[in-house]
């Protein structure tokens, strides 16, 4: 698939200043996804057009969801319309065009489907805070 990180430190491609901003939000994002803590995830979720398209059945130009709307939409969508992360092992975080990309190996499930493969999400810095985009799952196994 792709060459991943150097050594065992998935943050090795980042400067110390970048790591200080990005690492806590990645740890929080992964925890929130695995525990389905949608209320906390709302605070760090980048509500992009792609995210709204998945969560709101094609409403790409909808305004950002309130916390209550977000939690309800996530409860309705994750695991039945969009995959649920069951495990996540961070492999690499790298800068990309002024933003960041995190790559990990995840087990995801949806209804009777399950797959362990590379999972990727973008991270954008807005007003000094990191926001995480919708994750995508590749067809490449990472077992």
mmCIF file of C-alpha atoms in Angstrom:
data_model
loop_
_atom_site.group_PDB
_atom_site.id
_atom_site.type_symbol
_atom_site.label_atom_id
_atom_site.label_comp_id
_atom_site.label_asym_id
_atom_site.label_seq_id
_atom_site.Cartn_x
_atom_site.Cartn_y
_atom_site.Cartn_z
ATOM 1 C CA UNK A 1 0.000 0.000 0.000
ATOM 2 C CA UNK A 2 2.433 2.709 1.186
ATOM 3 C CA UNK A 3 5.606 3.057 3.151
ATOM 4 C CA UNK A 4 4.641 3.842 6.704
ATOM 5 C CA UNK A 5 6.566 5.942 9.246
ATOM 6 C CA UNK A 6 10.060 5.390 10.464
ATOM 7 C CA UNK A 7 10.605 3.174 13.465
ATOM 8 C CA UNK A 8 7.808 2.785 15.979
ATOM 9 C CA UNK A 9 6.910 6.468 16.422
ATOM 10 C CA UNK A 10 3.898 7.288 14.239
ATOM 11 C CA UNK A 11 4.547 11.002 14.858
ATOM 12 C CA UNK A 12 8.161 10.984 13.626
ATOM 13 C CA UNK A 13 7.322 13.074 10.522
ATOM 14 C CA UNK A 14 6.021 15.947 12.673
ATOM 15 C CA UNK A 15 7.881 18.772 14.344
ATOM 16 C CA UNK A 16 7.586 18.943 18.148
ATOM 17 C CA UNK A 17 5.186 21.906 17.804
ATOM 18 C CA UNK A 18 2.972 20.011 15.336
ATOM 19 C CA UNK A 19 2.952 16.956 17.575
ATOM 20 C CA UNK A 20 1.778 19.008 20.564
ATOM 21 C CA UNK A 21 -1.292 20.117 18.599
ATOM 22 C CA UNK A 22 -2.078 16.905 16.715
ATOM 23 C CA UNK A 23 -1.341 14.019 19.110
ATOM 24 C CA UNK A 24 -3.981 14.834 21.760
ATOM 25 C CA UNK A 25 -6.742 15.212 19.178
ATOM 26 C CA UNK A 26 -5.827 11.913 17.512
ATOM 27 C CA UNK A 27 -5.883 10.097 20.849
ATOM 28 C CA UNK A 28 -9.215 11.708 21.691
ATOM 29 C CA UNK A 29 -10.687 10.943 18.246
ATOM 30 C CA UNK A 30 -9.721 7.271 18.453
ATOM 31 C CA UNK A 31 -11.067 6.964 22.008
ATOM 32 C CA UNK A 32 -14.333 8.668 21.038
ATOM 33 C CA UNK A 33 -14.784 6.453 17.971
ATOM 34 C CA UNK A 34 -14.112 3.225 19.868
ATOM 35 C CA UNK A 35 -16.299 4.161 22.848
ATOM 36 C CA UNK A 36 -18.904 5.849 20.637
ATOM 37 C CA UNK A 37 -18.647 9.026 22.711
ATOM 38 C CA UNK A 38 -20.395 11.133 20.089
ATOM 39 C CA UNK A 39 -20.901 14.106 22.404
ATOM 40 C CA UNK A 40 -17.158 14.501 22.902
ATOM 41 C CA UNK A 41 -16.389 13.719 19.257
ATOM 42 C CA UNK A 42 -18.641 16.625 18.181
ATOM 43 C CA UNK A 43 -16.079 19.032 19.662
ATOM 44 C CA UNK A 44 -13.249 17.803 17.403
ATOM 45 C CA UNK A 45 -15.138 16.612 14.308
ATOM 46 C CA UNK A 46 -14.516 18.641 11.156
ATOM 47 C CA UNK A 47 -17.994 18.959 9.671
ATOM 48 C CA UNK A 48 -16.928 18.877 6.023
ATOM 49 C CA UNK A 49 -19.232 18.452 3.032
ATOM 50 C CA UNK A 50 -18.183 14.772 2.794
ATOM 51 C CA UNK A 51 -18.984 14.249 6.467
ATOM 52 C CA UNK A 52 -22.423 15.838 6.088
ATOM 53 C CA UNK A 53 -23.045 13.837 2.905
ATOM 54 C CA UNK A 54 -22.524 10.559 4.807
ATOM 55 C CA UNK A 55 -24.305 11.535 7.995
ATOM 56 C CA UNK A 56 -27.193 13.506 6.500
ATOM 57 C CA UNK A 57 -28.031 11.388 3.448
ATOM 58 C CA UNK A 58 -26.561 13.650 0.801
ATOM 59 C CA UNK A 59 -27.086 17.067 2.394
ATOM 60 C CA UNK A 60 -23.544 18.276 1.648
ATOM 61 C CA UNK A 61 -24.391 21.960 2.074
ATOM 62 C CA UNK A 62 -26.289 21.657 5.371
ATOM 63 C CA UNK A 63 -25.209 23.943 8.216
ATOM 64 C CA UNK A 64 -23.026 22.427 10.935
ATOM 65 C CA UNK A 65 -24.936 20.147 13.255
ATOM 66 C CA UNK A 66 -25.586 21.119 16.853
ATOM 67 C CA UNK A 67 -24.237 18.753 19.459
ATOM 68 C CA UNK A 68 -27.678 17.191 19.949
ATOM 69 C CA UNK A 69 -28.200 16.735 16.181
ATOM 70 C CA UNK A 70 -24.693 15.304 15.783
ATOM 71 C CA UNK A 71 -25.146 12.740 18.571
ATOM 72 C CA UNK A 72 -28.518 11.634 17.193
ATOM 73 C CA UNK A 73 -27.151 11.338 13.638
ATOM 74 C CA UNK A 74 -24.106 9.358 14.775
ATOM 75 C CA UNK A 75 -26.248 6.956 16.812
ATOM 76 C CA UNK A 76 -28.472 6.381 13.793
ATOM 77 C CA UNK A 77 -25.701 6.069 11.188
ATOM 78 C CA UNK A 78 -22.604 4.452 12.715
ATOM 79 C CA UNK A 79 -22.624 0.679 12.436
ATOM 80 C CA UNK A 80 -25.667 0.535 10.187
ATOM 81 C CA UNK A 81 -25.008 3.036 7.394
ATOM 82 C CA UNK A 82 -21.368 3.909 8.006
ATOM 83 C CA UNK A 83 -18.757 1.563 9.518
ATOM 84 C CA UNK A 84 -18.004 1.505 13.228
ATOM 85 C CA UNK A 85 -14.377 1.356 14.341
ATOM 86 C CA UNK A 86 -13.799 -1.594 16.679
ATOM 87 C CA UNK A 87 -10.021 -1.208 17.002
ATOM 88 C CA UNK A 88 -7.426 1.239 15.740
ATOM 89 C CA UNK A 89 -3.638 1.046 15.693
ATOM 90 C CA UNK A 90 -2.032 4.329 14.648
ATOM 91 C CA UNK A 91 0.731 3.727 12.112
ATOM 92 C CA UNK A 92 1.698 7.182 10.801
ATOM 93 C CA UNK A 93 0.849 10.858 10.987
ATOM 94 C CA UNK A 94 2.268 13.081 8.290
ATOM 95 C CA UNK A 95 1.973 16.695 7.145
ATOM 96 C CA UNK A 96 0.157 17.203 3.860
ATOM 97 C CA UNK A 97 -0.480 20.558 2.171
ATOM 98 C CA UNK A 98 -0.612 22.495 5.446
ATOM 99 C CA UNK A 99 -2.797 19.890 7.121
ATOM 100 C CA UNK A 100 -2.156 16.356 8.375
ATOM 101 C CA UNK A 101 -3.108 12.794 7.525
ATOM 102 C CA UNK A 102 -3.329 9.970 10.040
ATOM 103 C CA UNK A 103 -3.062 6.387 8.876
ATOM 104 C CA UNK A 104 -3.844 3.385 10.998
ATOM 105 C CA UNK A 105 -4.881 -0.208 10.906
ATOM 106 C CA UNK A 106 -8.481 -0.580 11.982
ATOM 107 C CA UNK A 107 -11.096 -3.233 12.371
ATOM 108 C CA UNK A 108 -14.383 -1.787 11.155
ATOM 109 C CA UNK A 109 -17.840 -3.345 11.131
ATOM 110 C CA UNK A 110 -21.200 -2.534 9.617
ATOM 111 C CA UNK A 111 -24.166 -4.887 9.899
ATOM 112 C CA UNK A 112 -22.707 -8.336 8.986
ATOM 113 C CA UNK A 113 -19.652 -6.861 7.193
ATOM 114 C CA UNK A 114 -16.271 -6.585 8.906
ATOM 115 C CA UNK A 115 -12.841 -5.690 7.596
ATOM 116 C CA UNK A 116 -9.370 -5.030 8.970
ATOM 117 C CA UNK A 117 -7.615 -2.574 6.698
ATOM 118 C CA UNK A 118 -5.819 0.735 6.457
ATOM 119 C CA UNK A 119 -7.951 3.581 7.704
ATOM 120 C CA UNK A 120 -7.163 7.205 6.883
ATOM 121 C CA UNK A 121 -8.451 10.529 8.208
ATOM 122 C CA UNK A 122 -7.480 14.119 7.553
ATOM 123 C CA UNK A 123 -6.709 16.610 10.301
ATOM 124 C CA UNK A 124 -7.077 20.335 9.790
ATOM 125 C CA UNK A 125 -5.896 23.108 12.089
ATOM 126 C CA UNK A 126 -8.516 25.835 12.593
ATOM 127 C CA UNK A 127 -7.765 28.758 14.910
ATOM 128 C CA UNK A 128 -5.029 26.738 16.633
ATOM 129 C CA UNK A 129 -7.226 23.681 17.234
ATOM 130 C CA UNK A 130 -7.125 20.384 15.383
ATOM 131 C CA UNK A 131 -10.306 19.032 13.757
ATOM 132 C CA UNK A 132 -10.556 15.495 12.369
ATOM 133 C CA UNK A 133 -12.366 14.677 9.131
ATOM 134 C CA UNK A 134 -14.405 11.600 8.315
ATOM 135 C CA UNK A 135 -12.291 8.446 8.180
ATOM 136 C CA UNK A 136 -12.089 6.315 5.082
ATOM 137 C CA UNK A 137 -11.249 2.645 4.816
ATOM 138 C CA UNK A 138 -9.052 1.296 2.039
ATOM 139 C CA UNK A 139 -9.319 -2.101 0.409
ATOM 140 C CA UNK A 140 -5.744 -2.902 1.502
ATOM 141 C CA UNK A 141 -5.434 -5.323 4.401
ATOM 142 C CA UNK A 142 -3.085 -4.304 7.190
ATOM 143 C CA UNK A 143 -3.053 -7.634 9.062
#
